[in-house]
mmCIF file of C-alpha atoms in Angstrom:
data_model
loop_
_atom_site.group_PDB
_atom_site.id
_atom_site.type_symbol
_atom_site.label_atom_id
_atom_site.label_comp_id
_atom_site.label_asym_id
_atom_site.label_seq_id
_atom_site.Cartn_x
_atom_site.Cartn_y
_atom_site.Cartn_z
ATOM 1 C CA UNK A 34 -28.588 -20.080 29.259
ATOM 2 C CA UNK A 35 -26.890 -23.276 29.424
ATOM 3 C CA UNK A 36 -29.342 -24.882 27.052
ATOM 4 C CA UNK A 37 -28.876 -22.021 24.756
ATOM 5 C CA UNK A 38 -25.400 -22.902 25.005
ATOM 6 C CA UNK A 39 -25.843 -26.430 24.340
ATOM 7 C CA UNK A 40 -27.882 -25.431 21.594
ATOM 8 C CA UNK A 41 -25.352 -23.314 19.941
ATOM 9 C CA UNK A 42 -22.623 -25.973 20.057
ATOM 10 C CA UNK A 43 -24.516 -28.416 19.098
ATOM 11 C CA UNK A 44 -25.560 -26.683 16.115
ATOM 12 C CA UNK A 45 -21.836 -24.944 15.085
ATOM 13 C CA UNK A 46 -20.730 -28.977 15.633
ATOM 14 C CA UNK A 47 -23.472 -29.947 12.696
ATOM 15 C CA UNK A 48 -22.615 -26.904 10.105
ATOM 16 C CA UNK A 49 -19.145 -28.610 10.279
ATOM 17 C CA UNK A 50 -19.992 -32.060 9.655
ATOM 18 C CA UNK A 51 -22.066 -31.109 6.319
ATOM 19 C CA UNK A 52 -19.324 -31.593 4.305
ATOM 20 C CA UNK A 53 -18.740 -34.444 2.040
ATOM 21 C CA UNK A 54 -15.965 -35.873 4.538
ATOM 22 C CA UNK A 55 -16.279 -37.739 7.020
ATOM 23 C CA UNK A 56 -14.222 -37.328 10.476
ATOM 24 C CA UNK A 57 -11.268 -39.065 10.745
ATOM 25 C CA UNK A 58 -8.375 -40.107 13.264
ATOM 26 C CA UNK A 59 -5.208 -38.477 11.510
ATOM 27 C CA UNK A 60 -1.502 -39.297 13.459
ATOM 28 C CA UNK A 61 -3.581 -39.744 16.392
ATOM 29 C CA UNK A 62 -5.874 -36.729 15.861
ATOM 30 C CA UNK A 63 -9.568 -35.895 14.943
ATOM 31 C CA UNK A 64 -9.877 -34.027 11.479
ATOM 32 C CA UNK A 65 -13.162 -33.731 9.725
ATOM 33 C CA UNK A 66 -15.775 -31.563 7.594
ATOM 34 C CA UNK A 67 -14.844 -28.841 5.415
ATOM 35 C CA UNK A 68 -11.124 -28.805 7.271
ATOM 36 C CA UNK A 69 -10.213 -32.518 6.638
ATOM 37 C CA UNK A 70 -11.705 -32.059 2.685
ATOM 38 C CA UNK A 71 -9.139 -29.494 2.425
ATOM 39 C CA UNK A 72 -6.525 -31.462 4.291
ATOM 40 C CA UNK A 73 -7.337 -34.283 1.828
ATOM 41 C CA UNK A 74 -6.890 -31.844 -1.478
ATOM 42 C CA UNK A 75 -3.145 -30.463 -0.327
ATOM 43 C CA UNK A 76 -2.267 -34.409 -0.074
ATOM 44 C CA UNK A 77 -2.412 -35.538 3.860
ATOM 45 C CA UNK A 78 0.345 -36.359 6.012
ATOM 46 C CA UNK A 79 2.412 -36.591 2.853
ATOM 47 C CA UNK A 80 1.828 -33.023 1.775
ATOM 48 C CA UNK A 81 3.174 -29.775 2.570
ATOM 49 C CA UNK A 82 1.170 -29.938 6.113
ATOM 50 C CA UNK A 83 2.061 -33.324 7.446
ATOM 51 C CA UNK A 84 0.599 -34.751 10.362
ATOM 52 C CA UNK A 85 -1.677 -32.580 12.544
ATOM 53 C CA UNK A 86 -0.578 -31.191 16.441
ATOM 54 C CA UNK A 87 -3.735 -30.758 17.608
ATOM 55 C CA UNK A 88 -7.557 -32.224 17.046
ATOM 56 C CA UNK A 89 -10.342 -29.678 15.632
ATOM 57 C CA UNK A 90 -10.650 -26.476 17.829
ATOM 58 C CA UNK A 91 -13.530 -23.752 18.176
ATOM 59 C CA UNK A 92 -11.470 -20.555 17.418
ATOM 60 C CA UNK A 93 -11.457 -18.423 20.397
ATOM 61 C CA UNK A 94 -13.800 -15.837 19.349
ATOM 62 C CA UNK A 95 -16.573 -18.846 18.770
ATOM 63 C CA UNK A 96 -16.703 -17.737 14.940
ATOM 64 C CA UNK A 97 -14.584 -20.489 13.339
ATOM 65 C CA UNK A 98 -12.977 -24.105 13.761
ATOM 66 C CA UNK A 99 -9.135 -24.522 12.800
ATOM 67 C CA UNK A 100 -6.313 -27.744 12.787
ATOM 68 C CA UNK A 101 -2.961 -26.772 13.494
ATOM 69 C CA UNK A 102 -0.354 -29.490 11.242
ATOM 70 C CA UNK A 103 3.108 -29.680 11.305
ATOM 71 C CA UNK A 104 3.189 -27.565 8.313
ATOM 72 C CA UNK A 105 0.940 -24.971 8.912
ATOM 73 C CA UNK A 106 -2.767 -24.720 9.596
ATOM 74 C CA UNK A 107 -6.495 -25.231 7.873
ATOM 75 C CA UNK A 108 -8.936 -22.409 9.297
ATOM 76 C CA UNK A 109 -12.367 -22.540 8.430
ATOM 77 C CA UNK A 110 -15.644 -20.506 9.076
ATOM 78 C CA UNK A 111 -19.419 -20.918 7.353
ATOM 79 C CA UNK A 112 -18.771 -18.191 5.268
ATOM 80 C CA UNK A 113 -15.411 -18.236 3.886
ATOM 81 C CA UNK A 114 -14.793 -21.952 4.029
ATOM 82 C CA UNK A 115 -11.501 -24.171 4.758
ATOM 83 C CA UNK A 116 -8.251 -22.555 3.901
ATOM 84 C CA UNK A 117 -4.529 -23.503 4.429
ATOM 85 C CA UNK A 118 -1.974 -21.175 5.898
ATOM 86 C CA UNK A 119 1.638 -21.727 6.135
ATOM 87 C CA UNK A 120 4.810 -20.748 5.209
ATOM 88 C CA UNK A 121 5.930 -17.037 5.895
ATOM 89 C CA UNK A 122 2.457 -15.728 5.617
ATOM 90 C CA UNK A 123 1.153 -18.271 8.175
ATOM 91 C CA UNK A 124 4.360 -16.547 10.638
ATOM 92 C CA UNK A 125 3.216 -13.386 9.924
ATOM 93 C CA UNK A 126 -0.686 -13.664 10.492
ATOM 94 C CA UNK A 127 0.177 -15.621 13.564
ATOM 95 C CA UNK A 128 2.418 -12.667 14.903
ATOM 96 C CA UNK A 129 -0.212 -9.802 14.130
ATOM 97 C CA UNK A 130 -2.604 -12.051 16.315
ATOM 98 C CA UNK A 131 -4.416 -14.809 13.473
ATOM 99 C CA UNK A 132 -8.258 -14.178 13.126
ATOM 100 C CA UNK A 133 -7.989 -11.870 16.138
ATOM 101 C CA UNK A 134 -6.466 -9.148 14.131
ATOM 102 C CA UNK A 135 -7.057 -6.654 11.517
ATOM 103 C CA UNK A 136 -6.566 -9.138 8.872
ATOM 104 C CA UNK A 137 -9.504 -11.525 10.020
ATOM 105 C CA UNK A 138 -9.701 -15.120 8.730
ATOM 106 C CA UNK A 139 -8.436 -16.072 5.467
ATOM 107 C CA UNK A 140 -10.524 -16.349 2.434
ATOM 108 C CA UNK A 141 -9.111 -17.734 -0.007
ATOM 109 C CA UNK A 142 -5.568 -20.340 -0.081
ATOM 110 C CA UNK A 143 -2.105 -19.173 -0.602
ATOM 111 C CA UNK A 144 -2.064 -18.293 -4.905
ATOM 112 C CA UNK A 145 1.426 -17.552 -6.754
ATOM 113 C CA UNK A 146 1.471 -13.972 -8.197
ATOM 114 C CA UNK A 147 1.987 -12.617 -12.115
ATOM 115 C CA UNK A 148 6.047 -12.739 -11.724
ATOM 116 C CA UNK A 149 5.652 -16.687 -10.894
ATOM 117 C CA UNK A 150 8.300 -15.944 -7.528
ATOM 118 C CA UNK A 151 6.003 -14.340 -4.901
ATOM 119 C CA UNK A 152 3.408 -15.578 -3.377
ATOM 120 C CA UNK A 153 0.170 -14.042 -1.627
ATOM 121 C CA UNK A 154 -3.210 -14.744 0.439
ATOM 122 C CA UNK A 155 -6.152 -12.640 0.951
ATOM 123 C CA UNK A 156 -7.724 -12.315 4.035
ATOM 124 C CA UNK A 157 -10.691 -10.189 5.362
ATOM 125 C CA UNK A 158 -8.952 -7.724 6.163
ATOM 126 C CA UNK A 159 -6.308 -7.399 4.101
ATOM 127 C CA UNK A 160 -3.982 -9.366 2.185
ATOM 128 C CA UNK A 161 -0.661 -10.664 3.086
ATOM 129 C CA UNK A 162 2.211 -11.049 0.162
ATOM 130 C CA UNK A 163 5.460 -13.112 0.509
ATOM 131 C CA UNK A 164 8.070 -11.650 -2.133
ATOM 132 C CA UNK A 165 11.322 -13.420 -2.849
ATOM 133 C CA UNK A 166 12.182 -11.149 -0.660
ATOM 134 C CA UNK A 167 12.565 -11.907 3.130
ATOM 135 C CA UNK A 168 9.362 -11.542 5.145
ATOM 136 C CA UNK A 169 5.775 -11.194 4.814
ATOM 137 C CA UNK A 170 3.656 -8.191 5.065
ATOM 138 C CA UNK A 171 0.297 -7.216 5.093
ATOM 139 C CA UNK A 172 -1.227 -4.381 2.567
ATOM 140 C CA UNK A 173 -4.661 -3.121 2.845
ATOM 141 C CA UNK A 174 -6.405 -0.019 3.261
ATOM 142 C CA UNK A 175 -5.702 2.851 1.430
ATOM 143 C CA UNK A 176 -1.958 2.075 0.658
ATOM 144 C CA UNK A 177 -3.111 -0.689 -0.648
ATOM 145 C CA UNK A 178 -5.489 0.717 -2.551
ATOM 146 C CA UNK A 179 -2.930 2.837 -4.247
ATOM 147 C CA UNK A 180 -0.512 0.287 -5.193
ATOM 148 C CA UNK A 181 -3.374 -1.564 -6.813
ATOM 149 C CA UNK A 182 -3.737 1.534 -9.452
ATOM 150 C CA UNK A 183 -0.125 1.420 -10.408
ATOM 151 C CA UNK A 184 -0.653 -2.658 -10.768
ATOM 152 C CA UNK A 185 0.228 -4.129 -7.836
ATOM 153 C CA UNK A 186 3.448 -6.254 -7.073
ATOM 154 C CA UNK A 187 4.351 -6.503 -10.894
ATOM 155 C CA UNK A 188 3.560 -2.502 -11.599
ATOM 156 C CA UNK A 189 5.966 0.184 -10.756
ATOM 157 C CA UNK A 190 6.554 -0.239 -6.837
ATOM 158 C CA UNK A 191 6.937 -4.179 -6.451
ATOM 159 C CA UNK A 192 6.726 -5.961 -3.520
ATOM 160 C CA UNK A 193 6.227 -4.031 0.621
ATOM 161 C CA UNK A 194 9.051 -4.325 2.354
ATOM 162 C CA UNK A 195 7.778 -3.278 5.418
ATOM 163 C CA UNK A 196 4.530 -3.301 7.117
ATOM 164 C CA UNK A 197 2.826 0.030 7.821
ATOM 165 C CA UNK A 198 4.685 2.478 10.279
ATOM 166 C CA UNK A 199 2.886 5.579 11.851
ATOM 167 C CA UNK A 200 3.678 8.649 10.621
ATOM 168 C CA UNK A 201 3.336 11.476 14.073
ATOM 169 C CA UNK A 202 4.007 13.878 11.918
ATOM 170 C CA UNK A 203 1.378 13.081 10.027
ATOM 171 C CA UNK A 204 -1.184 11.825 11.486
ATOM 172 C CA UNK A 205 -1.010 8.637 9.168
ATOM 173 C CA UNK A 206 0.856 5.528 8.260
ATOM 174 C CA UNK A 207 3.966 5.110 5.526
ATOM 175 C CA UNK A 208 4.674 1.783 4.047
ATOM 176 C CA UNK A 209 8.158 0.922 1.905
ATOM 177 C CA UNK A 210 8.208 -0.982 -0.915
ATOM 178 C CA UNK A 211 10.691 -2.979 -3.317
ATOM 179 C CA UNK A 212 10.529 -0.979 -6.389
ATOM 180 C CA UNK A 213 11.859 2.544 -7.701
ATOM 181 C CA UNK A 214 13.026 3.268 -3.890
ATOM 182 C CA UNK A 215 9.243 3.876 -2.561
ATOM 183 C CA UNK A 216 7.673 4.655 0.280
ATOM 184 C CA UNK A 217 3.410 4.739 -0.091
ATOM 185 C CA UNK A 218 1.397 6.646 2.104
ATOM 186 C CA UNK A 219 -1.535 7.791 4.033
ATOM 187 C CA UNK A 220 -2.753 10.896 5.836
ATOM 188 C CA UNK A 221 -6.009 11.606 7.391
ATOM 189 C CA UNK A 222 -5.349 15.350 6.922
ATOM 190 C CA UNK A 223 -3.032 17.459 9.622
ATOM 191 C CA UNK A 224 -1.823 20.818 9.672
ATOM 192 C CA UNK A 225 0.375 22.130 7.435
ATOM 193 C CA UNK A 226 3.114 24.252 8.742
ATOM 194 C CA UNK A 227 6.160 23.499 5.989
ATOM 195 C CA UNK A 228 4.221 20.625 4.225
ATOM 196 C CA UNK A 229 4.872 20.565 0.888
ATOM 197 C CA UNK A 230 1.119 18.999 0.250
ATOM 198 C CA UNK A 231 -1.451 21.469 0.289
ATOM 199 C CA UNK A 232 -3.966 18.710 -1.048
ATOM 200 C CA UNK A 233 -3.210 16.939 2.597
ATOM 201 C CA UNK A 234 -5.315 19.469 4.627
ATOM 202 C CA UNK A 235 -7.865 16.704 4.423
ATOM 203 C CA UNK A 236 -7.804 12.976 3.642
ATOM 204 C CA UNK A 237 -5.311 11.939 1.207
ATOM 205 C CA UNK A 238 -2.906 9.455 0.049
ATOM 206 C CA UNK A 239 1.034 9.393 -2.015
ATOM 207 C CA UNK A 240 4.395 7.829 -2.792
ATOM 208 C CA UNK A 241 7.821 9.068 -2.574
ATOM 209 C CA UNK A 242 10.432 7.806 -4.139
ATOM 210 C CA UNK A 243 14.317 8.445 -3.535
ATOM 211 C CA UNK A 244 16.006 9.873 -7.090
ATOM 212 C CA UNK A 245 19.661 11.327 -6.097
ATOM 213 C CA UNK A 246 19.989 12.421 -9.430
ATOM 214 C CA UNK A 247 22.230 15.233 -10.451
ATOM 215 C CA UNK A 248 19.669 17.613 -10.118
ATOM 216 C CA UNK A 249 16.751 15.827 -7.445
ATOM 217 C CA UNK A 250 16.960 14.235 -4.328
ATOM 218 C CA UNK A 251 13.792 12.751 -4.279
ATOM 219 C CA UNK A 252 10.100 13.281 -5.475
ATOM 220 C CA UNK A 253 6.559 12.917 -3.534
ATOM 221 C CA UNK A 254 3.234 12.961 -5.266
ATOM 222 C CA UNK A 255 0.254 13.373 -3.389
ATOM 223 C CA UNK A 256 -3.258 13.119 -3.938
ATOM 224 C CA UNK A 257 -6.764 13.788 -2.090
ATOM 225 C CA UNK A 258 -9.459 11.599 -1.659
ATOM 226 C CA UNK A 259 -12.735 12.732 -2.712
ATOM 227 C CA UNK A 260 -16.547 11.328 -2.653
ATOM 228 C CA UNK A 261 -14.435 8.141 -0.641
ATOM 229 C CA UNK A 262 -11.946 7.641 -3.582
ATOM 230 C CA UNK A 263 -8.626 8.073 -4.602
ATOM 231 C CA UNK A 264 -9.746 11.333 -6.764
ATOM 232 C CA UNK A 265 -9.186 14.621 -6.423
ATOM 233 C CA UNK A 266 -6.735 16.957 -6.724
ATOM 234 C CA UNK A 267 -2.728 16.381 -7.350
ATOM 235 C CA UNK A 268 0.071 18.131 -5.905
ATOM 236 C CA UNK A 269 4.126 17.412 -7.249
ATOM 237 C CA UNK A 270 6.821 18.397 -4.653
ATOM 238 C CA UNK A 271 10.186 17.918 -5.933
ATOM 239 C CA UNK A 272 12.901 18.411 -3.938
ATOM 240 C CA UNK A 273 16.231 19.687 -5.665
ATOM 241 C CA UNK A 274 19.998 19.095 -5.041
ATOM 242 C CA UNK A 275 22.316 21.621 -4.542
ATOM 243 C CA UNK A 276 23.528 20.742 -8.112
ATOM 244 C CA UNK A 277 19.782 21.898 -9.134
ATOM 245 C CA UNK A 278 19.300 25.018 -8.011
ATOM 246 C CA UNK A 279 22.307 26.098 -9.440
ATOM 247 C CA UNK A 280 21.747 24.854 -12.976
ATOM 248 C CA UNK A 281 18.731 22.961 -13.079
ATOM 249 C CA UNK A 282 17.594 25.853 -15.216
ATOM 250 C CA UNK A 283 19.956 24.885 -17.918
ATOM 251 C CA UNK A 284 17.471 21.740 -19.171
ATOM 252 C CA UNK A 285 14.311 21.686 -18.608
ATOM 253 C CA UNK A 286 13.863 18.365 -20.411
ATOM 254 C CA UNK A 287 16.357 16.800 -18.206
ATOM 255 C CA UNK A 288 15.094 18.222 -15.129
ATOM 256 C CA UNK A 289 11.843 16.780 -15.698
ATOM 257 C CA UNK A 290 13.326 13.560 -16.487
ATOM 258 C CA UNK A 291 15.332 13.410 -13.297
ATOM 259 C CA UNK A 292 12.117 14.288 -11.606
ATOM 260 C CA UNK A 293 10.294 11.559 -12.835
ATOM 261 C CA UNK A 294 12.828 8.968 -12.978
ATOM 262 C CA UNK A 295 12.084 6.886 -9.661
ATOM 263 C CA UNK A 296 8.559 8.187 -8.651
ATOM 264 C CA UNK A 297 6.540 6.883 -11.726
ATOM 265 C CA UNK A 298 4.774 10.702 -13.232
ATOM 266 C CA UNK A 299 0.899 10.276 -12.097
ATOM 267 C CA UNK A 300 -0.044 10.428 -16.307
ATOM 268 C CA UNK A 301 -3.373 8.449 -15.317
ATOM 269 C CA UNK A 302 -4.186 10.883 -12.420
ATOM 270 C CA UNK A 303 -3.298 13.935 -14.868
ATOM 271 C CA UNK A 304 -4.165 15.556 -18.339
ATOM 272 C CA UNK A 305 -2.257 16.702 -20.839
ATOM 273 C CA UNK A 306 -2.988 20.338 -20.365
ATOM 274 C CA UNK A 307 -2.212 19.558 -16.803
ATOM 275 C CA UNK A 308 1.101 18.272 -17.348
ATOM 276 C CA UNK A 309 1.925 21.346 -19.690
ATOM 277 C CA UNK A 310 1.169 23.269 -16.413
ATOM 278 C CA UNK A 311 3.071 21.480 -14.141
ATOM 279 C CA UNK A 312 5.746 21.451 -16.974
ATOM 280 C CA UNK A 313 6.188 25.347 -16.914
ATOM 281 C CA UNK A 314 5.654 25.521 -13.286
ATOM 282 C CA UNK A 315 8.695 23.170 -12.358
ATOM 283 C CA UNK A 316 10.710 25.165 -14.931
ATOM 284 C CA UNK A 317 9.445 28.237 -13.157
ATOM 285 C CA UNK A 318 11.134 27.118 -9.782
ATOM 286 C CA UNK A 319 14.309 26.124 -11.289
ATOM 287 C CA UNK A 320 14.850 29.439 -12.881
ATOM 288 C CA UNK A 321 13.909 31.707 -10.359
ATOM 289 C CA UNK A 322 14.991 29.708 -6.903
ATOM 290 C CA UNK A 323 17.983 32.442 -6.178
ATOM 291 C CA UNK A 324 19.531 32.562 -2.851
ATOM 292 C CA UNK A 325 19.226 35.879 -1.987
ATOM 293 C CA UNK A 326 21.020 34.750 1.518
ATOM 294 C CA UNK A 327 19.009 32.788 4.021
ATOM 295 C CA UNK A 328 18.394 29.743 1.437
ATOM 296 C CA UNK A 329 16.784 29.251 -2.012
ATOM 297 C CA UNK A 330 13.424 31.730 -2.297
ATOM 298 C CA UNK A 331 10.578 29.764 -2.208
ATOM 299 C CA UNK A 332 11.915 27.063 0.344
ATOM 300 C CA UNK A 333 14.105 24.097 -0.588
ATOM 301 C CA UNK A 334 11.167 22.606 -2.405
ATOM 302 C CA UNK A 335 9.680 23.090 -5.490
ATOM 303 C CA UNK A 336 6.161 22.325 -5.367
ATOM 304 C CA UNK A 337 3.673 22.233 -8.168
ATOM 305 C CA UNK A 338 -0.128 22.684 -8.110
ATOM 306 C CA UNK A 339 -2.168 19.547 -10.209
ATOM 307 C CA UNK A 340 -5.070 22.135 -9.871
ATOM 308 C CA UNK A 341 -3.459 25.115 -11.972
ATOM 309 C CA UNK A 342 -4.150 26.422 -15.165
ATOM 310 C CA UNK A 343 -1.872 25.467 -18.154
ATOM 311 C CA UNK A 344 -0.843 29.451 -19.341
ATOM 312 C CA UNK A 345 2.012 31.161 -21.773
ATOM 313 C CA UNK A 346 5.367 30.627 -21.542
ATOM 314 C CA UNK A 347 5.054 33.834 -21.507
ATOM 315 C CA UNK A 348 2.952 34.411 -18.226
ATOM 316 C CA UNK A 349 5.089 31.444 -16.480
ATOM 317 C CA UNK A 350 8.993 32.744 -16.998
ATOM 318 C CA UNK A 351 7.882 36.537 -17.560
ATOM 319 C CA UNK A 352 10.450 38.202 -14.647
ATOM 320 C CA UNK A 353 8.068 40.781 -13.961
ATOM 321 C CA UNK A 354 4.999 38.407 -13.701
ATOM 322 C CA UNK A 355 6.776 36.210 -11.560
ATOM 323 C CA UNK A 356 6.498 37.500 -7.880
ATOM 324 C CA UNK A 357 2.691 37.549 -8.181
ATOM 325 C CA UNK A 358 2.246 34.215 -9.329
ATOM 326 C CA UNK A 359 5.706 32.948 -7.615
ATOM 327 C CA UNK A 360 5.218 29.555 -9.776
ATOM 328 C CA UNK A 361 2.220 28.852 -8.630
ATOM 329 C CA UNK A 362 -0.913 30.320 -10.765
ATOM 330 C CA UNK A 363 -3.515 30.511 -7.833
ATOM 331 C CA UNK A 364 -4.434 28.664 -4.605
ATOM 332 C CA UNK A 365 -6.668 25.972 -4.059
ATOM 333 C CA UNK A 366 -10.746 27.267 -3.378
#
């Protein structure tokens, strides 16, 4: 065992000294391979890092080598190579545990994003963005996943805020974010007493977004995931004012508008005939929520189905057609 050992070390020792540089004593400390190449390229001692505080170390799980500096740290492994880490993101991969965690080692260095203010760094796990905002966070996952389709930290929800938070209620983790007032989130699936998400009985992700509009307090949009994807069905629950039940049925134009005016409309999750659908079914709730004493009828939500047919105008606003279909055309199979 012991010469196995030997073996090993010996071995991890050589993969490191491959690279085109040498070992060298830096401020009193031993840099070399792939690390001091990299230490070389952000300038030395005179760059952002400075002198190193410690010689070359095995990372503690044996997989990796890393320098700390004055100004951060150069990890390296055989497969991802020598990065820097510093800064914010450096604080906040240290705090979640560095290569220990869920984020793994980094794998590529720190790159500026789109808007030229914020900055980010992938890791295996994850990736960790610095807005010019304070903090760092990480995003991965599903959530992350989702704010890539609406385009990341330039689309419509900016930068997190936050990292992830569990969610008891359900089952699943929430995440805030800079833009439009949103929170992202995940659910495995969980029971769904007074949810407003039928599509959450199983795997699925969404974003909410604050409105306080005359007519809408705020709007969630959920979606399932099917065949392992952000795919399948949509659900809308919008979630009126008292202002809106009262007269929300005055403007259906508007009350869309209000609707939609924080949580971006899911256009590239939807089609055309099933926006006409969820059209008539929102107008639906706002004419026919009447407080009949007890609260609104149908809940203090008004929830629309991605799933339903688009049908008349007819058919949707009829009075007599309306407590069979209360809004809602049919139930999910």
């Amino acid at each position: 065992m012991k010469a196995t050992l030997v073996a090993f070390v010996s071995l991890a020792a050589l993969t490191v000294q491959t690279s085109p540089a040498a070992a060298a004593d830096v401020c009193g400390r031993q840099v070399g391979g792939d690390i001091l190449a990299k230490y070389i390229e952000t300038g030395s001692e005179t760059g952002p890092l400075g002198c190193p505080t410690t010689d070359e170390e095995i990372s503690p799980d044996g997989r990796g080598r890393y320098n700390h500096f004055a100004g951060g740290s150069i990890y390296w492994t055989p497969e991802r190579g020598a990065h820097p880490v510093w800064g914010a993101i450096r604080g906040k991969w240290e705090a979640m545990g560095w290569e220990k965690s869920r984020l793994g080692y980094p794998v590529g260095d720190e790159l500026t994003n789109a808007d030229g203010a914020g900055r980010r760094q992938q890791f295996e796990g994850g990736t960790l963005y610095w807005p010019p905002l304070p903090g760092a966070h990480p995003v991965w996952g599903r959530v992350g996943e989702l704010w890539g389709q609406f385009g990341w930290e330039g689309g419509y929800f900016g930068y997190p805020t936050s990292d992830e938070i569990p969610t008891p209620e359900t089952k699943g983790i929430m995440q805030s974010f800079s833009g439009r007032n949103a929170v992202l989130w995940w659910s495995p699936g969980f029971d769904q007493g007074d949810t407003n998400h039928p599509v959450c009985k199983s795997e699925c992700v969404g974003y909410t977004s604050v409105t306080n509009t005359e007519w809408v307090k705020r709007t969630e949009i959920a979606r399932a995931i099917k065949d392992g994807q952000i795919g399948g069905n949509v659900d809308i629950s919008v979630i009126p004012t008292a202002e809106g039940f009262d007269n929300a049925d005055t403007s259906y134009d508007r009350l869309w508008d209000q609707s939609f005016s924080q949580a971006p409309y899911p256009d590239r999750w939807l089609t055309a005939e099933q926006g006409s659908s969820l059209y008539k079914q929102l107008a639906c709730h706002a004419r026919y929520s009447i407080d009949l004493g007890g609260g609104p009828q149908g809940g203090n939500s008004w929830d629309l189905e991605g799933w339903a047919p688009d049908v008349s105008w007819d058919y949707a606003m009829n009075p007599l057609l309306v407590w069979t279909h209360l809004c809602n055309w049919y139930e999910p199979a």
